[in-house]
Tab-separated table of C-alpha atoms in Angstrom:
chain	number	residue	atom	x	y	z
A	596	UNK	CA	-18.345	22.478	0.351
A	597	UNK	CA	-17.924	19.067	-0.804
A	598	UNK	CA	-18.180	16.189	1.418
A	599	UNK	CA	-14.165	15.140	2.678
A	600	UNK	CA	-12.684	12.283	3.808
A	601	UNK	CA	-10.046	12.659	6.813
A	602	UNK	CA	-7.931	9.746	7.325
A	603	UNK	CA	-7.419	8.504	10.460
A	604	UNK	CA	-4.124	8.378	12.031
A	605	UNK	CA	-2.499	8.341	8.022
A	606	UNK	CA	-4.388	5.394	7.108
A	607	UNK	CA	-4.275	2.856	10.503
A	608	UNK	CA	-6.181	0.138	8.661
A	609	UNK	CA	-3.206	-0.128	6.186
A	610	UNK	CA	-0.044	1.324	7.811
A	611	UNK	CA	0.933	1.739	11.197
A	612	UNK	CA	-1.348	4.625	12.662
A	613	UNK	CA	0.625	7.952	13.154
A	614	UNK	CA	3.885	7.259	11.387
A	615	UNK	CA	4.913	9.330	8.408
A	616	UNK	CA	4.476	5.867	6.433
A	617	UNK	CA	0.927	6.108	7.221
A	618	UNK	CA	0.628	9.582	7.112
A	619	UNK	CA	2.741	9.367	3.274
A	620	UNK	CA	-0.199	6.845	2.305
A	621	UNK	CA	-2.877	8.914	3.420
A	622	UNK	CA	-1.693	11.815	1.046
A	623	UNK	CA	-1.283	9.590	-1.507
A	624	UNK	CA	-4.871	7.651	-1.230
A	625	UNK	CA	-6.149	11.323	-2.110
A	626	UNK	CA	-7.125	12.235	1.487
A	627	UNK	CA	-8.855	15.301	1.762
A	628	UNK	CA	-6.945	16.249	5.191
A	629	UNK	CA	-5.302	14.030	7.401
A	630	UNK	CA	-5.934	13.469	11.382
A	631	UNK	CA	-3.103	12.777	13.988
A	632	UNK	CA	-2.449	13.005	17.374
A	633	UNK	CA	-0.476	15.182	19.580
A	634	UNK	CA	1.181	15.070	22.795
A	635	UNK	CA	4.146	16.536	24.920
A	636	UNK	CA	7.146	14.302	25.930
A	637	UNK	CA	9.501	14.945	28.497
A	638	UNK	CA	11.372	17.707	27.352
A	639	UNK	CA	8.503	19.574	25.703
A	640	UNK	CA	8.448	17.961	22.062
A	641	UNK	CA	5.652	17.862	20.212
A	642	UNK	CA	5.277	14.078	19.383
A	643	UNK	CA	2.824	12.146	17.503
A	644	UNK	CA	0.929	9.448	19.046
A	645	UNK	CA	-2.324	8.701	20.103
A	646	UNK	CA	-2.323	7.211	23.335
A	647	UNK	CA	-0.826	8.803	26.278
A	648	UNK	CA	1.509	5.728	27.244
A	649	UNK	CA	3.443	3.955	24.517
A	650	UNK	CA	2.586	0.105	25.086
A	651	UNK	CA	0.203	-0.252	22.228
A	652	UNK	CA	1.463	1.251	19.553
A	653	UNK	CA	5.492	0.395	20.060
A	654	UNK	CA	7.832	-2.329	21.467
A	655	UNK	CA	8.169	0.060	24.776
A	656	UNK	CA	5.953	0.311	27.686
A	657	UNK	CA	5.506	4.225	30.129
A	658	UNK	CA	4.322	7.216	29.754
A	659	UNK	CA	5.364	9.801	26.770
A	660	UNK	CA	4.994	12.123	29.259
A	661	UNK	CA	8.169	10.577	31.284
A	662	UNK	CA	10.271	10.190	28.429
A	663	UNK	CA	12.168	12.520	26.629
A	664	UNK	CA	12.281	13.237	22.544
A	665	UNK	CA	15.752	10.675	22.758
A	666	UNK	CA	14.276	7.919	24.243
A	667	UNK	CA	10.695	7.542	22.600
A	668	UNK	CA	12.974	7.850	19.436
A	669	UNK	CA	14.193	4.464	19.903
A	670	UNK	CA	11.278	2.919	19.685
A	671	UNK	CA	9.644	0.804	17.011
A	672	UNK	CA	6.413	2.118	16.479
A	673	UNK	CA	5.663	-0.640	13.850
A	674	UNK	CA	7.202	-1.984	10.745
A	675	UNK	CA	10.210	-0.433	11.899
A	676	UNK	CA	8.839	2.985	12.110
A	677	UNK	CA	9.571	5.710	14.497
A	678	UNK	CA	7.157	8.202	16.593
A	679	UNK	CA	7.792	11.235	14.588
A	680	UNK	CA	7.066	14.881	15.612
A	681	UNK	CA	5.028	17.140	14.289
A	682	UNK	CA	7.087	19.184	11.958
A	683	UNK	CA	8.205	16.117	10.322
A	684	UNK	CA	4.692	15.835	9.549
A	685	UNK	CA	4.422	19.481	7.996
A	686	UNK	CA	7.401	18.141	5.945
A	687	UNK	CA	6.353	14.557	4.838
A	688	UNK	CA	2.979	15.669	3.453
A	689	UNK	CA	1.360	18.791	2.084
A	690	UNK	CA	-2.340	17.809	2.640
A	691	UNK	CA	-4.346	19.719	5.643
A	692	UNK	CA	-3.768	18.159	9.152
A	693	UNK	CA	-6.251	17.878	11.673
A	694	UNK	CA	-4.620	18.005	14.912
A	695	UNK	CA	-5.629	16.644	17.913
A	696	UNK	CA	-4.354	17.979	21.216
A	697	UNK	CA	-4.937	15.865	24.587
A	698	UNK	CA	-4.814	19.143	26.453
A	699	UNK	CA	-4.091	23.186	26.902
A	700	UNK	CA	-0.135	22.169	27.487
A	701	UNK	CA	-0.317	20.898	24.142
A	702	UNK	CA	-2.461	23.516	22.843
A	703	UNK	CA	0.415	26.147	23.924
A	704	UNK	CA	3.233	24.090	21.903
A	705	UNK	CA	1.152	23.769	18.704
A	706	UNK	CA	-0.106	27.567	18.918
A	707	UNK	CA	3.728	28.286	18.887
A	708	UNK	CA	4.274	25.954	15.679
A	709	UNK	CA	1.040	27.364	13.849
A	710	UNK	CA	2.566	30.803	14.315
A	711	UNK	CA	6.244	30.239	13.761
A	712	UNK	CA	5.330	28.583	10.016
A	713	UNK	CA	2.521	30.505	9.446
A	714	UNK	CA	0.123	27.227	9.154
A	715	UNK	CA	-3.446	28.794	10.175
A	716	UNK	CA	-4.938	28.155	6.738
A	717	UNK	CA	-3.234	24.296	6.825
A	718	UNK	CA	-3.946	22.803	10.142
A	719	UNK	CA	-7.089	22.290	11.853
A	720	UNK	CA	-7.324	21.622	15.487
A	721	UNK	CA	-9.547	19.267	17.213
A	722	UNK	CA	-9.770	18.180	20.588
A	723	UNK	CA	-12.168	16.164	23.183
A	724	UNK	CA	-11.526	19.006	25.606
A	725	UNK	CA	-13.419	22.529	25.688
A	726	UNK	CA	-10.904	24.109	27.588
A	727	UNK	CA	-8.207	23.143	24.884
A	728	UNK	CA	-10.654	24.236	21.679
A	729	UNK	CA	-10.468	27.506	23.572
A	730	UNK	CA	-7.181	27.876	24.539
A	731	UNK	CA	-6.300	27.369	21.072
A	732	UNK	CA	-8.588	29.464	19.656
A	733	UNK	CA	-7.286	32.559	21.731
A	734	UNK	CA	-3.536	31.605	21.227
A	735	UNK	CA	-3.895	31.368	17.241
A	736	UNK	CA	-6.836	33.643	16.150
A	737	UNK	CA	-7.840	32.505	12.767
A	738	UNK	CA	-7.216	28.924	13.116
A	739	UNK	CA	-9.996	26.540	12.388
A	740	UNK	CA	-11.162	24.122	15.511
A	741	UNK	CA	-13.162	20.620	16.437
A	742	UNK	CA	-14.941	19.814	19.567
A	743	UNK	CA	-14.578	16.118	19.629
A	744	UNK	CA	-16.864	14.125	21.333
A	745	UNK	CA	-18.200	10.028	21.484
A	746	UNK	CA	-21.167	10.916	24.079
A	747	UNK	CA	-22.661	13.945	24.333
A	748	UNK	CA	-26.009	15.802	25.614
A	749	UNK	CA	-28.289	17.961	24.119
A	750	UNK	CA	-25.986	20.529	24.718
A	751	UNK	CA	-22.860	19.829	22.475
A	752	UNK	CA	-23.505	22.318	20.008
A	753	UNK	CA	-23.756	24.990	22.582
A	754	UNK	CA	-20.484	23.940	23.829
A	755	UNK	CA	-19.106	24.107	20.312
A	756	UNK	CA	-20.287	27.778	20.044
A	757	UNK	CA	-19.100	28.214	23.797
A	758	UNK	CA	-15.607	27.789	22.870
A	759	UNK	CA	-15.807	29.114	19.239
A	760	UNK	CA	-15.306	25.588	17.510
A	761	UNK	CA	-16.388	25.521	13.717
A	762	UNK	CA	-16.999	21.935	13.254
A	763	UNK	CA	-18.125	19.196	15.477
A	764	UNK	CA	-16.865	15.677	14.886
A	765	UNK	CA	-19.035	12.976	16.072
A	766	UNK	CA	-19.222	9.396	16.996
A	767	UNK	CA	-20.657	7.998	13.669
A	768	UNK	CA	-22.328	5.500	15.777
A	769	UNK	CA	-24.497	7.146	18.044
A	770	UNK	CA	-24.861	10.284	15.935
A	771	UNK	CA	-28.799	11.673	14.912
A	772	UNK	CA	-30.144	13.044	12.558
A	773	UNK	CA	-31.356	15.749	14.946
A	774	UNK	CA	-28.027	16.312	16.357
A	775	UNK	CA	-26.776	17.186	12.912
A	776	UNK	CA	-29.747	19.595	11.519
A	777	UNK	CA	-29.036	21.388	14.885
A	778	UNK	CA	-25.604	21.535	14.327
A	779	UNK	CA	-25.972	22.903	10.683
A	780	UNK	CA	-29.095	25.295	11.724
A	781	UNK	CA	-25.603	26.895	13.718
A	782	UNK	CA	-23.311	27.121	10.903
A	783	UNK	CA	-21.046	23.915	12.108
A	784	UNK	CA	-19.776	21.448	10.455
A	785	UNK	CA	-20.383	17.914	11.363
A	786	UNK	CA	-17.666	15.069	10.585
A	787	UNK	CA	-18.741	11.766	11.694
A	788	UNK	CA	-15.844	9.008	13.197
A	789	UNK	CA	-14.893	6.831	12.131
A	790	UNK	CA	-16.697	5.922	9.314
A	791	UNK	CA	-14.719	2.061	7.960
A	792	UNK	CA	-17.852	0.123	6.067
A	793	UNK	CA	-20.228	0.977	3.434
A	794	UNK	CA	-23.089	1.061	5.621
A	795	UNK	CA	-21.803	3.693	8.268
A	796	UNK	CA	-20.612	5.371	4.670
A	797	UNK	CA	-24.266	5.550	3.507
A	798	UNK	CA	-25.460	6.788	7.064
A	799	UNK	CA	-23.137	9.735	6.949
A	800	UNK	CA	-24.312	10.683	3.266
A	801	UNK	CA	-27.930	10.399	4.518
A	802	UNK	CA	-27.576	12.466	7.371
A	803	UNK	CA	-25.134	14.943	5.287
A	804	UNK	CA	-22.274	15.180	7.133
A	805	UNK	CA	-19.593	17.365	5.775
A	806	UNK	CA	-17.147	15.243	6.425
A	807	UNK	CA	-15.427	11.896	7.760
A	808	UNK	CA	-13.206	10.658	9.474
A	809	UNK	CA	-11.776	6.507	8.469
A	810	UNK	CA	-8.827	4.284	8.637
A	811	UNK	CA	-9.372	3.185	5.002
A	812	UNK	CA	-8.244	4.293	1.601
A	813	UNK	CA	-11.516	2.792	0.057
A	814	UNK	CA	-13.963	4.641	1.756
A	815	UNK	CA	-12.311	7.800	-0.006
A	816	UNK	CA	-13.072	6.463	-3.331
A	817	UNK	CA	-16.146	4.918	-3.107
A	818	UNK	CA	-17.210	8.249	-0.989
A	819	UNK	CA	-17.165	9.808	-3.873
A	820	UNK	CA	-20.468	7.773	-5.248
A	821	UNK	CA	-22.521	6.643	-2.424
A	822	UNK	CA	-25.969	8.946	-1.738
């Protein structure tokens, strides 16, 4: 497989991170997938946003967690944007998504998405938690997954095959070289995050890493060149 570039959030260093404006730019930078962020608001929508509160990414302050579909919609989540859900997503853009779920709750609502449009071969999902990659994994049978993680022990690639994961997506800056011959010697897939200059770009071609994850267009077009 030939090495991919994810982009983070849409494109975050361009647009405002998980809006379908970023998300729209992403797809049209040539992304090979794009990466966003899921989580459950009041009344059990499946929103798009990174953090679990909504101070830093919109003119509002709280939890999504204690506000319902309605009310997060009246935010500004930048430029005039608004926090869209994940369907809209499916709609605005045909590239793969990698999903990120915060948790199993989460895990439950997209299992009954992937199912309902039939999107095993489209989405990927990722997540920091092992209990979610699994829960996932057993809801949708089929669907590709990613054990997240920015600090790990020796163990992380046991805990990837633990829970059935296919790829691993690592912090590009305190990844090894070991880490990711072990990983491979598995059969993972390693994407390194996030990956925003030309040096981190040539680290993640050294090590060959299948993949990566950045908040810039450039990096998917000078990707393409650097050994």
């Amino acid at each position: 497989m030939t090495f991919q570039t994810i982009g983070h959030r849409g494109v975050m260093g361009v647009a405002p991170e998980n809006t379908l404006r970023s998300f729209v730019h992403a797809e049209r930078a040539g992304m090979d997938a794009i990466e966003l962020d899921l989580h459950l608001s009041k009344d059990g929508a499946l929103v798009v946003m990174h953090d679990t509160e909504v101070d830093r990414t919109t003119d509002g302050t709280g939890a999504i967690a204690e506000r319902t579909l309605a009310e997060l919609r009246e935010l500004d989540a930048g430029d005039g944007e608004r926090i869209p859900v994940f369907e809209e997503v499916l709609d605005a853009v045909r590239s793969p998504l990698q999903a990120e779920i915060k948790d199993v709750a989460a895990a439950r609502a997209l299992a009954e998405v992937i199912h309902r449009r039939g999107l095993t071969g489209r989405v990927e999902v990722s997540s920091f938690h092992d209990a979610a990659v699994a829960e996932i994994a057993a809801l949708a049978p089929g669907v590709r997954t990613v054990l997240i993680a920015s600090r790990w022990g020796a163990d992380v690639v046991d805990r990837a095959e633990a829970v059935g994961a296919a790829s691993l997506a690592l912090n590009i800056r305190r990844l090894t070289l070991e880490i990711v011959e072990r990983a491979h010697d598995r059969g993972l897939r390693v994407i390194g995050w996030v990956v925003n200059t030309q040096d981190q770009l040539r680290l993640a071609r050294a090590f060959g890493l299948d993949a990566v994850t950045t908040d810039l267009p450039e990096i998917r077009r000078t990707g393409r060149f650097t050994a």
